[in-house]
């Protein structure tokens, strides 16, 4: 009787082969913008198939002392294939005009921003707003996003996650150092000031969140603002108005919305866009007033001003060292994606009732830009 | 913006760590079974030794704020799981890992106990990767 893992490897091999056959069927009708991704995915599946073959033909596969290692190897292959089937393949199978348009926008953004590496595919099948799988070179957007401009700055936030994943030592290393240094210093002061054990435990919890998850969201916001400027801040306010609950409280995955808005504003100041930062601050304050919320007593302890400044500073420095192109200004005649998106936000804020007509014109401009550079 | 991006990044980080460690462990166990003294060329044992030594350093951090590990290639969840499992013998455990790291750097053989300790790290990393994968899968 063959071992369980041996049998399951055959199942996995069959799934890979099926996927390759299905992709062959997709190929003739695939829109041109998806072809580079198609080729990448085919190579990725063929590589997985090769790895499966290597394990199946490994003479030691049946050795009981190695069973656990082979199981983990199988499991890693199976999980990776699942992600490719359910996301990459699905993105290709549903690649329509909306996905095509946003893929072109992302490609243009990558060109303009000096994004390192291949530009990802964008698929409009998301039911969870914007999100990405950087290693699978995929960005997901909601189905109607290709018809609106105001949320497109979030594409920059998703692309920022690619930068963070691909350049961890340059981007994440300095941030974690700043967080560590800040908390060592702060906790020492707290101890000297006789803080209670309960308060110190709260501080530890905030620190855990910073080094586990929050740093990445802050970094992605800073990089997005570095690239697209105030438009990202306005998009953030819009998203918060749509989905936010407690503006001054974070959860384990995401820091408080107020702290994120604060970091975006600080990034604009770090880049010298003081006027835009002031206007964004006014917009955010107006939103806070509307919500009627106030910060909790431990807010400053969780999101210290000095730490936010430091995170912004080292992330902007990392952007510069990676050669990423920063946002320059909101010139209405700018023929770039950041130029169009910032002008769109200015027009929307100036006259929301007339914005619809403006957006149609702006789309023409954006489409022209994409065609000219394609 | 969605939590899914953070989850997918976390999965990739954990899964890559499992892959690296598991491949190395497979090669080490094969070497042991074949009774060979030298490592096969399939794994870079020196960099694996560096990784385990770094893990030992991170594990050895005293409890408390601000003294966390800055090594970006070691997933946070893996560290937390190992610290939790070895809460009562953290110092000794870190010393054991340091010794394993040094042996690997010198491409020397590991004892059964040391291989089991590498296994344990692999298990913790797999548990971390699987937990994230299930959250992604059941979204």
Coordinates of C-alpha atoms in Angstrom, one line a residue, chain A residues 13 32 52 55 75 101 212 220 238 298 308 364 368:
Chain A
X13 CA 0.2 16.5 -9.7
X32 CA -3.5 41.0 -24.3
X52 CA 6.1 17.4 -7.1
X55 CA 9.4 14.4 -4.4
X75 CA 1.6 20.7 2.5
X101 CA -8.2 48.9 -17.4
X212 CA 3.7 42.3 14.8
X220 CA 2.3 51.0 3.3
X238 CA -13.4 58.6 2.3
X298 CA -4.1 55.9 26.6
X308 CA 5.1 58.2 14.3
X364 CA -10.5 60.3 -21.1
X368 CA -5.2 58.7 -23.3

